[in-house]
Short mmCIF file of C-alpha atoms in Angstrom, two decimals:
data_model
loop_
_atom_site.label_atom_id
_atom_site.label_comp_id
_atom_site.label_asym_id
_atom_site.label_seq_id
_atom_site.Cartn_x
_atom_site.Cartn_y
_atom_site.Cartn_z
CA UNK A 1032 -5.86 -18.07 -1.02
CA UNK A 1033 -9.46 -16.67 -2.42
CA UNK A 1034 -10.90 -12.93 -2.32
CA UNK A 1035 -12.14 -11.96 1.35
CA UNK A 1036 -9.45 -14.96 2.84
CA UNK A 1037 -6.85 -12.93 1.09
CA UNK A 1038 -7.76 -9.78 2.49
CA UNK A 1039 -8.50 -10.81 6.13
CA UNK A 1040 -4.34 -12.10 5.89
CA UNK A 1041 -3.55 -9.35 4.76
CA UNK A 1042 -5.11 -7.50 7.44
CA UNK A 1043 -4.08 -9.64 10.22
CA UNK A 1044 -0.54 -9.35 8.77
CA UNK A 1045 -0.38 -5.78 9.13
CA UNK A 1046 -1.92 -5.98 12.53
CA UNK A 1047 0.31 -8.32 13.75
CA UNK A 1048 3.36 -6.56 12.05
CA UNK A 1049 2.80 -2.85 12.48
CA UNK A 1050 5.14 -0.51 11.25
CA UNK A 1051 6.05 1.08 7.49
CA UNK A 1052 4.65 -1.77 5.22
CA UNK A 1053 4.38 -1.50 1.50
CA UNK A 1054 1.95 -3.53 -0.41
CA UNK A 1055 2.30 -4.87 -4.42
CA UNK A 1056 -0.97 -5.59 -6.58
CA UNK A 1057 -0.89 -6.41 -9.95
CA UNK A 1058 -3.40 -3.97 -11.44
CA UNK A 1059 -5.11 -0.54 -10.43
CA UNK A 1060 -8.63 -2.12 -10.24
CA UNK A 1061 -6.79 -4.27 -6.97
CA UNK A 1062 -5.18 -1.56 -5.72
CA UNK A 1063 -8.26 0.93 -5.62
CA UNK A 1064 -10.22 -1.93 -3.59
CA UNK A 1065 -7.58 -2.95 -1.10
CA UNK A 1066 -6.99 0.47 -0.18
CA UNK A 1067 -10.47 1.50 0.25
CA UNK A 1068 -10.66 -1.89 2.73
CA UNK A 1069 -7.53 -0.60 4.34
CA UNK A 1070 -8.65 2.77 4.47
CA UNK A 1071 -12.29 0.86 6.02
CA UNK A 1072 -10.73 -0.67 8.65
CA UNK A 1073 -8.79 2.30 10.06
CA UNK A 1074 -5.05 1.54 8.24
CA UNK A 1075 -3.43 4.38 7.60
CA UNK A 1076 -3.34 3.71 3.79
CA UNK A 1077 -1.78 5.89 1.10
CA UNK A 1078 -1.97 4.42 -3.22
CA UNK A 1079 0.51 4.70 -5.69
CA UNK A 1080 -0.22 3.99 -9.25
CA UNK A 1081 0.35 4.63 -12.73
CA UNK A 1082 -2.80 6.43 -13.43
CA UNK A 1083 -1.98 9.41 -11.17
CA UNK A 1084 -0.41 12.36 -12.30
CA UNK A 1085 3.32 12.47 -11.35
CA UNK A 1086 2.21 15.31 -8.46
CA UNK A 1087 -0.19 13.24 -6.44
CA UNK A 1088 2.33 10.15 -6.61
CA UNK A 1089 4.91 12.42 -5.05
CA UNK A 1090 2.39 13.66 -2.66
CA UNK A 1091 1.14 9.84 -1.49
CA UNK A 1092 4.61 8.61 -1.13
CA UNK A 1093 5.81 11.61 0.97
CA UNK A 1094 2.71 11.15 3.46
CA UNK A 1095 3.76 7.55 3.77
CA UNK A 1096 7.48 8.61 4.36
CA UNK A 1097 6.20 10.81 7.24
CA UNK A 1098 4.43 7.83 8.69
CA UNK A 1099 6.34 5.21 10.69
CA UNK A 1100 2.66 3.17 10.65
CA UNK A 1101 1.81 3.94 7.22
CA UNK A 1102 0.96 1.11 4.56
CA UNK A 1103 1.63 1.92 1.08
CA UNK A 1104 -0.28 0.10 -1.65
CA UNK A 1105 1.65 0.05 -4.79
CA UNK A 1106 0.99 -1.21 -8.77
CA UNK A 1107 4.16 -1.47 -11.00
CA UNK A 1108 5.16 1.88 -10.45
CA UNK A 1109 7.07 1.30 -7.70
CA UNK A 1110 8.90 -1.59 -9.66
CA UNK A 1111 11.33 1.20 -10.78
CA UNK A 1112 12.82 2.04 -7.46
CA UNK A 1113 11.68 3.60 -4.24
CA UNK A 1114 14.09 5.25 -1.50
CA UNK A 1115 12.07 4.81 1.58
CA UNK A 1116 13.90 4.07 4.82
CA UNK A 1117 12.38 2.09 7.55
CA UNK A 1118 10.35 -0.17 5.79
CA UNK A 1119 9.24 -2.94 7.65
CA UNK A 1120 7.27 -4.89 5.79
CA UNK A 1121 6.67 -5.82 2.31
CA UNK A 1122 3.73 -7.86 0.64
CA UNK A 1123 2.87 -9.05 -2.91
CA UNK A 1124 -1.11 -8.95 -2.93
CA UNK A 1125 -1.95 -10.92 -5.82
#
């Protein structure tokens, strides 16, 4: 899929399959773009990436855990493992 089609499919998946969802991206630039787009579309979105301070990462993760409808857009920093219960879906956005 190409850029805007990929965005549309991601948004469709998030709408049709609500619940706590992780969206993995390959780069911080992609993360910022996807998170901003989802926020504009009214999704409860949080970001997690290596350029954040540890305090910011923990805060984003806590906010994600508090909402059963939240979306966490994460870079490779999340590949180290996250302990989050009741995740309904995962998307590798590439």
